[in-house]
Short mmCIF file of C-alpha atoms and ligand atoms in Angstrom, two decimals:
data_model
loop_
_atom_site.label_atom_id
_atom_site.label_comp_id
_atom_site.label_asym_id
_atom_site.label_seq_id
_atom_site.Cartn_x
_atom_site.Cartn_y
_atom_site.Cartn_z
CA UNK A 1 0.37 22.63 27.03
CA UNK A 2 -0.59 18.87 27.89
CA UNK A 3 2.43 18.05 29.78
CA UNK A 4 1.62 16.72 33.48
CA UNK A 5 4.89 16.26 35.84
CA UNK A 6 4.77 14.13 39.06
CA UNK A 7 7.17 13.24 41.53
CA UNK A 8 7.72 9.79 43.59
CA UNK A 9 5.24 8.04 41.43
CA UNK A 10 4.88 4.40 41.89
CA UNK A 11 5.27 2.30 38.55
CA UNK A 12 3.66 -0.83 39.66
CA UNK A 13 0.56 -0.30 37.80
CA UNK A 14 2.33 0.90 34.60
CA UNK A 15 4.26 -2.38 33.86
CA UNK A 16 2.84 -5.52 33.02
CA UNK A 17 5.46 -7.66 35.44
CA UNK A 18 3.70 -5.62 38.22
CA UNK A 19 6.76 -4.82 39.90
CA UNK A 20 7.47 -2.35 42.20
CA UNK A 21 9.43 0.75 40.99
CA UNK A 22 9.36 4.66 41.95
CA UNK A 23 9.77 7.34 39.19
CA UNK A 24 11.66 10.32 40.74
CA UNK A 25 9.79 12.43 38.00
CA UNK A 26 7.16 10.88 35.81
CA UNK A 27 6.35 13.12 32.80
CA UNK A 28 3.14 12.46 30.56
CA UNK A 29 3.11 13.91 27.25
CA UNK A 30 -0.29 14.24 25.28
CA UNK A 31 0.71 16.63 22.56
CA UNK A 32 4.10 15.80 20.59
CA UNK A 33 4.54 19.84 20.32
CA UNK A 34 5.64 20.00 23.78
CA UNK A 35 8.43 17.66 23.44
CA UNK A 36 11.10 20.14 22.15
CA UNK A 37 10.57 22.22 25.27
CA UNK A 38 10.80 19.32 27.36
CA UNK A 39 13.96 18.02 25.72
CA UNK A 40 15.48 21.47 26.43
CA UNK A 41 14.23 21.23 30.06
CA UNK A 42 15.87 17.66 30.57
CA UNK A 43 19.14 18.67 28.47
CA UNK A 44 21.47 18.86 31.32
CA UNK A 45 20.25 15.73 33.41
CA UNK A 46 20.49 11.83 32.43
CA UNK A 47 19.00 10.77 29.42
CA UNK A 48 15.01 10.42 29.98
CA UNK A 49 13.38 6.78 29.44
CA UNK A 50 10.39 6.44 27.38
CA UNK A 51 7.46 4.56 28.51
CA UNK A 52 4.43 3.22 26.72
CA UNK A 53 2.28 0.72 28.09
CA UNK A 54 5.10 -1.08 30.01
CA UNK A 55 4.25 -4.55 28.49
CA UNK A 56 8.10 -4.79 27.72
CA UNK A 57 9.92 -3.43 30.32
CA UNK A 58 11.50 -4.94 33.57
CA UNK A 59 12.44 -2.64 36.21
CA UNK A 60 15.03 -4.18 38.52
CA UNK A 61 15.43 -0.89 40.14
CA UNK A 62 13.74 2.77 40.74
CA UNK A 63 14.81 4.38 37.36
CA UNK A 64 17.58 7.00 38.01
CA UNK A 65 16.40 9.06 35.07
CA UNK A 66 13.10 10.86 34.46
CA UNK A 67 10.21 8.66 32.93
CA UNK A 68 8.59 10.36 29.85
CA UNK A 69 5.38 8.62 29.12
CA UNK A 70 4.04 9.06 25.64
CA UNK A 71 0.41 9.38 25.64
CA UNK A 72 -0.17 11.39 22.08
CA UNK A 73 -3.78 10.20 21.12
CA UNK A 74 -5.42 9.90 17.69
CA UNK A 75 -5.91 7.95 14.70
CA UNK A 76 -6.99 8.68 11.26
CA UNK A 77 -7.19 7.78 7.52
CA UNK A 78 -4.56 9.50 5.35
CA UNK A 79 -5.26 8.50 1.87
CA UNK A 80 -7.22 5.63 0.42
CA UNK A 81 -6.24 5.11 -3.14
CA UNK A 82 -6.59 1.68 -5.38
CA UNK A 83 -7.04 -0.22 -2.22
CA UNK A 84 -4.27 0.80 -0.52
CA UNK A 85 -5.05 2.63 2.71
CA UNK A 86 -2.71 4.94 4.64
CA UNK A 87 -3.47 5.12 8.25
CA UNK A 88 -1.94 7.20 11.02
CA UNK A 89 -2.20 6.74 14.91
CA UNK A 90 -0.41 8.88 17.77
CA UNK A 91 1.86 6.72 19.79
CA UNK A 92 0.10 6.65 22.84
CA UNK A 93 -2.81 4.76 21.47
CA UNK A 94 -3.48 1.36 23.00
CA UNK A 95 -2.03 -0.97 19.93
CA UNK A 96 -5.00 -3.55 20.22
CA UNK A 97 -7.69 -0.51 20.37
CA UNK A 98 -6.02 0.64 17.25
CA UNK A 99 -6.09 -2.84 15.23
CA UNK A 100 -9.85 -2.96 16.35
CA UNK A 101 -10.39 0.43 14.94
CA UNK A 102 -8.79 -0.53 11.43
CA UNK A 103 -10.99 -3.57 10.95
CA UNK A 104 -13.85 -1.35 11.79
CA UNK A 105 -12.88 0.50 9.08
CA UNK A 106 -13.12 -2.68 7.00
CA UNK A 107 -9.11 -2.62 6.25
CA UNK A 108 -6.94 -5.63 5.86
CA UNK A 109 -3.76 -6.11 7.35
CA UNK A 110 -3.32 -6.00 11.22
CA UNK A 111 -5.51 -9.09 12.29
CA UNK A 112 -2.95 -11.15 13.08
CA UNK A 113 -1.23 -8.64 15.66
CA UNK A 114 -4.49 -8.69 17.32
CA UNK A 115 -4.30 -8.35 21.20
CA UNK A 116 -0.40 -7.31 21.75
CA UNK A 117 -0.47 -5.61 24.76
CA UNK A 118 1.09 -1.92 24.87
CA UNK A 119 1.07 1.06 22.78
CA UNK A 120 1.17 2.00 18.83
CA UNK A 121 4.49 3.99 19.31
CA UNK A 122 6.30 0.86 20.77
CA UNK A 123 5.45 -1.26 17.91
CA UNK A 124 8.18 -0.19 15.43
CA UNK A 125 10.87 -0.41 18.59
CA UNK A 126 10.75 -4.20 18.80
CA UNK A 127 9.13 -4.76 15.26
CA UNK A 128 6.57 -6.24 17.09
CA UNK A 129 5.01 -9.73 15.48
CA UNK A 130 2.88 -12.46 15.98
CA UNK A 131 1.06 -15.54 13.94
CA UNK A 132 3.39 -14.99 11.10
CA UNK A 133 3.10 -11.03 10.78
CA UNK A 134 5.48 -8.30 11.63
CA UNK A 135 4.75 -4.65 11.97
CA UNK A 136 7.60 -4.11 9.12
CA UNK A 137 5.38 -5.71 6.48
CA UNK A 138 2.66 -3.20 7.08
CA UNK A 139 5.14 0.07 7.91
CA UNK A 140 5.14 3.22 6.06
CA UNK A 141 6.91 5.54 8.23
CA UNK A 142 7.01 7.14 11.56
CA UNK A 143 7.63 10.38 13.37
CA UNK A 144 9.80 10.93 16.37
CA UNK A 145 11.21 13.80 18.63
CA UNK A 146 14.87 13.75 19.63
CA UNK A 147 14.88 13.87 23.70
CA UNK A 148 18.42 15.04 23.43
CA UNK A 149 17.80 18.15 20.97
CA UNK A 150 14.15 18.41 20.22
CA UNK A 151 14.37 18.07 16.49
CA UNK A 152 11.41 16.13 14.92
CA UNK A 153 12.23 13.92 12.12
CA UNK A 154 10.42 11.35 9.79
CA UNK A 155 11.87 7.75 9.41
CA UNK A 156 10.96 5.37 6.71
CA UNK A 157 11.26 1.40 6.78
CA UNK A 158 14.94 1.37 5.50
CA UNK A 159 15.91 4.20 8.30
CA UNK A 160 14.22 2.07 11.12
CA UNK A 161 16.67 -0.92 10.32
CA UNK A 162 13.65 -3.63 11.17
CA UNK A 163 14.82 -7.24 11.97
CA UNK A 164 13.32 -9.93 13.88
CA UNK A 165 12.35 -8.16 17.32
CA UNK A 166 14.60 -5.64 16.50
CA UNK A 167 15.01 -1.83 15.05
CA UNK A 168 17.45 0.95 14.90
CA UNK A 169 15.74 2.43 17.94
CA UNK A 170 17.14 -0.85 20.44
CA UNK A 171 20.98 0.33 19.21
CA UNK A 172 23.19 3.29 20.21
CA UNK A 173 22.53 4.89 16.89
CA UNK A 174 18.87 4.86 17.22
CA UNK A 175 18.65 5.73 21.03
CA UNK A 176 17.39 9.00 22.63
CA UNK A 177 14.02 9.20 20.24
CA UNK A 178 10.54 9.26 21.28
CA UNK A 179 8.06 8.18 18.91
CA UNK A 180 5.15 10.28 18.57
CA UNK A 181 3.39 8.91 15.17
CA UNK A 182 3.05 5.64 13.25
CA UNK A 183 1.78 5.19 9.77
CA UNK A 184 0.93 1.97 8.22
CA UNK A 185 -0.04 0.86 4.98
CA UNK A 186 -3.13 -1.56 4.91
CA UNK A 187 -5.62 -2.76 2.12
CA UNK A 188 -9.20 -2.93 1.51
CA UNK A 189 -8.52 -6.39 0.10
CA UNK A 190 -5.48 -8.81 0.68
CA UNK A 191 -4.77 -12.44 1.14
CA UNK A 192 -5.09 -13.26 4.72
CA UNK A 193 -2.20 -15.17 6.72
CA UNK A 194 -4.05 -18.22 7.91
CA UNK A 195 -0.72 -20.60 8.02
CA UNK A 196 0.68 -20.08 11.09
CA UNK A 197 -0.19 -21.70 14.70
CA UNK A 198 -3.55 -22.88 15.21
CA UNK A 199 -5.45 -20.13 13.10
CA UNK A 200 -6.79 -22.56 10.51
CA UNK A 201 -7.56 -25.15 13.45
CA UNK A 202 -9.59 -22.20 15.25
CA UNK A 203 -11.24 -21.15 12.51
CA UNK A 204 -12.29 -24.74 11.71
CA UNK A 205 -13.71 -25.26 15.37
CA UNK A 206 -15.79 -22.06 14.76
CA UNK A 207 -16.90 -23.52 11.48
CA UNK A 208 -15.86 -20.70 9.34
CA UNK A 209 -14.84 -21.79 5.82
CA UNK A 210 -14.49 -18.64 4.09
CA UNK A 211 -12.70 -16.48 6.97
CA UNK A 212 -12.84 -12.52 6.78
CA UNK A 213 -10.08 -10.20 8.30
CA UNK A 214 -12.63 -9.98 11.57
CA UNK A 215 -12.72 -13.61 11.69
CA UNK A 216 -8.93 -14.16 11.73
CA UNK A 217 -8.54 -11.24 14.38
CA UNK A 218 -11.44 -13.18 16.46
CA UNK A 219 -9.56 -16.31 16.10
CA UNK A 220 -6.12 -14.98 16.87
CA UNK A 221 -7.81 -13.60 20.01
CA UNK A 222 -9.41 -16.81 21.33
CA UNK A 223 -5.90 -18.79 20.78
CA UNK A 224 -3.92 -15.92 22.64
CA UNK A 225 -6.41 -15.83 25.33
CA UNK A 226 -6.20 -19.59 25.78
CA UNK A 227 -2.56 -19.73 25.37
CA UNK A 228 -1.02 -16.58 27.29
CA UNK A 229 -1.02 -15.55 30.80
CA UNK A 230 -3.01 -12.43 31.15
CA UNK A 231 -0.88 -9.64 33.06
CA UNK A 232 -3.74 -8.52 35.01
CA UNK A 233 -3.70 -11.76 36.57
CA UNK A 234 -0.19 -13.12 36.28
CA UNK A 235 2.57 -10.55 35.90
CA UNK A 236 4.51 -11.14 32.52
CA UNK A 237 5.82 -9.46 29.51
CA UNK A 238 5.31 -12.10 27.12
CA UNK A 239 8.43 -13.97 25.68
CA UNK A 240 11.22 -12.86 27.73
CA UNK A 241 13.78 -14.35 25.47
CA UNK A 242 14.24 -13.71 21.67
CA UNK A 243 14.64 -16.73 19.37
CA UNK A 244 18.30 -16.94 18.96
CA UNK A 245 19.47 -16.78 15.33
CA UNK A 246 22.71 -18.73 14.71
CA UNK A 247 24.96 -19.85 11.95
CA UNK A 248 23.45 -22.96 10.27
CA UNK A 249 26.57 -24.94 11.04
CA UNK A 250 26.01 -24.25 14.63
CA UNK A 251 22.43 -25.39 14.39
CA UNK A 252 23.45 -28.73 12.42
CA UNK A 253 26.07 -29.56 15.05
CA UNK A 254 23.53 -29.12 17.81
CA UNK A 255 20.98 -30.89 15.98
CA UNK A 256 23.36 -34.12 16.00
CA UNK A 257 23.52 -34.35 19.45
CA UNK A 258 19.88 -32.87 20.45
CA UNK A 259 17.29 -35.10 18.53
CA UNK A 260 14.16 -32.98 17.97
CA UNK A 261 15.80 -29.56 17.84
CA UNK A 262 13.33 -27.22 16.36
CA UNK A 263 15.14 -25.09 13.33
CA UNK A 264 13.29 -22.56 11.35
CA UNK A 265 14.58 -20.72 8.19
CA UNK A 266 15.26 -17.14 8.71
CA UNK A 267 12.98 -14.94 6.86
CA UNK A 268 14.26 -11.64 4.98
CA UNK A 269 12.91 -9.59 8.26
CA UNK A 270 15.39 -11.14 10.36
CA UNK A 271 18.29 -10.10 7.73
CA UNK A 272 19.67 -7.54 10.29
CA UNK A 273 20.16 -9.98 13.26
CA UNK A 274 21.13 -13.02 10.76
CA UNK A 275 23.77 -10.74 9.27
CA UNK A 276 24.93 -10.03 12.87
CA UNK A 277 25.09 -13.80 13.58
CA UNK A 278 26.72 -14.83 10.79
CA UNK A 279 29.30 -12.14 10.93
CA UNK A 280 31.48 -11.10 7.83
CA UNK A 281 31.04 -14.16 5.81
CA UNK A 282 27.40 -14.07 5.68
CA UNK A 283 26.82 -18.08 6.06
CA UNK A 284 23.11 -19.19 6.32
CA UNK A 285 21.50 -18.34 9.47
CA UNK A 286 18.67 -20.69 11.33
CA UNK A 287 16.29 -19.52 14.14
CA UNK A 288 16.23 -21.66 17.13
CA UNK A 289 13.37 -21.86 19.66
CA UNK A 290 14.16 -20.16 23.07
CA UNK A 291 11.41 -21.86 24.73
CA UNK A 292 12.55 -25.31 23.52
CA UNK A 293 16.10 -24.64 24.86
CA UNK A 294 15.02 -23.47 28.03
CA UNK A 295 12.14 -26.39 28.44
CA UNK A 296 14.99 -28.84 27.97
CA UNK A 297 16.99 -27.38 30.54
CA UNK A 298 14.23 -28.13 32.93
CA UNK A 299 12.95 -24.45 33.71
CA UNK A 300 9.32 -24.87 32.74
CA UNK A 301 7.19 -24.28 35.70
CA UNK A 302 10.17 -23.46 37.92
CA UNK A 303 9.32 -21.12 40.96
CA UNK A 304 11.90 -19.32 43.17
CA UNK A 305 9.66 -17.29 45.61
CA UNK A 306 7.33 -15.21 43.37
CA UNK A 307 9.44 -15.12 40.32
CA UNK A 308 8.91 -18.05 38.12
CA UNK A 309 8.51 -19.83 34.65
CA UNK A 310 5.02 -19.94 33.31
CA UNK A 311 3.86 -23.74 33.78
CA UNK A 312 2.73 -23.96 30.03
CA UNK A 313 5.27 -21.46 28.42
CA UNK A 314 8.86 -22.00 29.24
CA UNK A 315 9.84 -18.60 27.26
CA UNK A 316 7.44 -16.57 29.68
CA UNK A 317 8.86 -15.55 33.11
CA UNK A 318 6.04 -14.80 35.60
CA UNK A 319 5.68 -12.74 38.69
CA UNK A 320 3.29 -14.65 40.95
CA UNK A 321 2.87 -11.62 43.13
CA UNK A 322 5.47 -10.01 45.20
CA UNK A 323 8.38 -10.78 43.15
CA UNK A 324 11.03 -7.54 42.59
CA UNK A 325 12.18 -6.98 39.14
CA UNK A 326 15.75 -7.68 40.40
CA UNK A 327 14.38 -11.45 41.39
CA UNK A 328 12.68 -11.91 37.79
CA UNK A 329 16.16 -10.63 36.19
CA UNK A 330 18.54 -12.93 38.70
CA UNK A 331 16.30 -16.05 37.46
CA UNK A 332 16.45 -15.09 34.03
CA UNK A 333 20.07 -14.94 34.21
CA UNK A 334 20.36 -17.99 35.73
CA UNK A 335 18.03 -19.75 32.93
CA UNK A 336 20.40 -17.93 30.19
CA UNK A 337 23.50 -19.31 31.66
CA UNK A 338 21.96 -22.94 31.68
CA UNK A 339 20.99 -22.76 28.10
CA UNK A 340 24.52 -21.41 27.31
CA UNK A 341 26.52 -23.95 29.51
CA UNK A 342 24.25 -26.83 27.93
CA UNK A 343 23.90 -25.75 24.23
CA UNK A 344 26.47 -23.08 23.71
CA UNK A 345 23.64 -20.57 22.68
CA UNK A 346 23.34 -17.20 24.18
CA UNK A 347 19.73 -15.87 24.71
CA UNK A 348 19.10 -12.46 24.67
CA UNK A 349 16.27 -10.66 26.80
CA UNK A 350 13.52 -9.17 24.81
CA UNK A 351 12.09 -6.63 27.29
CA UNK A 352 13.97 -3.62 28.05
CA UNK A 353 15.78 -3.70 31.64
CA UNK A 354 16.09 -0.96 33.46
C1 FAD O 1 1.13 -11.12 27.52
C2 FAD O 1 2.06 -10.54 26.38
C3 FAD O 1 1.95 -10.74 25.13
C4 FAD O 1 2.56 -10.41 24.28
N1 FAD O 1 2.79 -10.67 23.03
C5 FAD O 1 3.72 -10.20 22.23
C6 FAD O 1 3.73 -10.48 20.92
O1 FAD O 1 2.88 -11.43 20.16
N2 FAD O 1 4.29 -10.17 19.75
C7 FAD O 1 5.47 -8.84 20.39
O2 FAD O 1 6.18 -8.55 19.38
N3 FAD O 1 5.36 -8.45 21.72
C8 FAD O 1 4.59 -8.93 22.61
N4 FAD O 1 4.53 -8.72 23.87
C9 FAD O 1 5.39 -7.31 24.28
C10 FAD O 1 4.73 -6.00 24.01
O3 FAD O 1 3.48 -6.14 24.01
C11 FAD O 1 5.23 -5.36 22.65
O4 FAD O 1 6.93 -5.23 22.79
C12 FAD O 1 4.59 -3.91 22.91
O5 FAD O 1 5.08 -3.41 21.64
C13 FAD O 1 5.17 -3.31 24.10
O6 FAD O 1 4.48 -1.88 24.03
P1 FAD O 1 4.55 -0.89 25.34
O7 FAD O 1 3.69 0.38 24.98
O8 FAD O 1 4.04 -1.71 26.61
O9 FAD O 1 6.04 -0.76 25.41
P2 FAD O 1 6.86 -0.34 26.78
O10 FAD O 1 6.99 -1.71 27.48
O11 FAD O 1 6.34 0.62 27.37
O12 FAD O 1 8.20 -0.21 26.18
C14 FAD O 1 9.28 -0.91 25.45
C15 FAD O 1 10.28 -0.46 24.65
O13 FAD O 1 9.80 0.56 23.96
C16 FAD O 1 10.12 2.02 24.27
N5 FAD O 1 9.07 2.64 23.94
C17 FAD O 1 7.96 2.58 24.32
N6 FAD O 1 7.09 3.58 23.37
C18 FAD O 1 8.05 4.41 23.19
C19 FAD O 1 7.75 5.28 22.18
N7 FAD O 1 6.87 6.15 21.80
N8 FAD O 1 9.01 5.98 21.50
C20 FAD O 1 10.22 5.59 21.64
N9 FAD O 1 10.40 4.45 22.54
C21 FAD O 1 9.34 3.99 22.99
C22 FAD O 1 10.42 1.91 25.79
O14 FAD O 1 11.58 2.84 25.87
C23 FAD O 1 11.09 0.24 26.09
O15 FAD O 1 12.43 0.35 25.38
C24 FAD O 1 3.59 -9.12 24.56
C25 FAD O 1 3.63 -8.86 25.88
C26 FAD O 1 2.87 -9.49 26.89
C27 FAD O 1 2.73 -8.90 28.23
#
């Protein structure tokens, strides 16, 4: 039995915003086999909160429910045929360490997703993505245990309902599952994705003409270290808002009065969100830059006490030290309100708000 329960535990070191919140009960699970018994034990109380590395969550209060931290370890090669390689990782594995391990196995596919904080198990929740690649594109299947009734189930990609920073697990029909293992399909050889952000410039600056997956991973890490605040130094959860997906006609009207409005075509992986944005008539949809909208409202570098907006990234909210989660959430609400008032666009938070 690898199940440890503690009471009255501070979560400050367990969330990348570094805000204080106390868990009345914190249960750490290393063996997925223990989850069925745990579900039975928790059945009569409030639905538990599943926690990974805490890098995409904002505690605005002490969580009123038990907190279950999934710490299931392990990573292995499951199949290796015709250049396609199936790998599996326990949900508790740190994501970046897992990416490094796949690179050490000479596997291609996750290099653009290097250095994303958090655990493997949280990856599918918002279909993590960076530098032109999303988890959805490498995904094979996952195993999850229902914390409602202890049943274990395998989900394939279609059942996960991936969209832009979205999956079924963020919606009512998919809640209550603890992901315990994730399987991804990688390759021995595959085209590298170099056309996003500054990857090519970075490789050029390093004098690399024919990059390997290792080189791309190193370039992505260098860019990320330069651009994004380190949560160990400045509390944050990466992008605080999702880029809004709107009807193309809405984007056109906005662009007519806001010169320079960045607009991006919606990729097939965004279909879920795009369909929701375009509603029943399914007109073309467009992705806008939440960071641009926020910056235009004058928030970049803004600070209220210890809650603030990063000076170089209008999309990243930060804790300068002693901000509470409620103060950060209040600032986020004011930012969203100003964007709605000026542009008529509704911003949705990316992190889970508790
Ligand atoms: C500096 C920084 C940069 C970032 N950059 C990126 C980026 O480039 N791309 C990107 O997509 N994200 C990015 N993020 C966000 C974050 O790293 C990811 O969302 C990550 O997947 C969260 O992992 P976690 O283990 O910390 O999840 P947590 O914060 O612990 O949880 C997030 C959500 O997932 C749920 N959850 C966690 N584990 C499980 C599980 N095993 N089973 C079921 N539900 C679970 C939680 O209940 C919660 O709703 C960044 C964050 C930071 C701080």
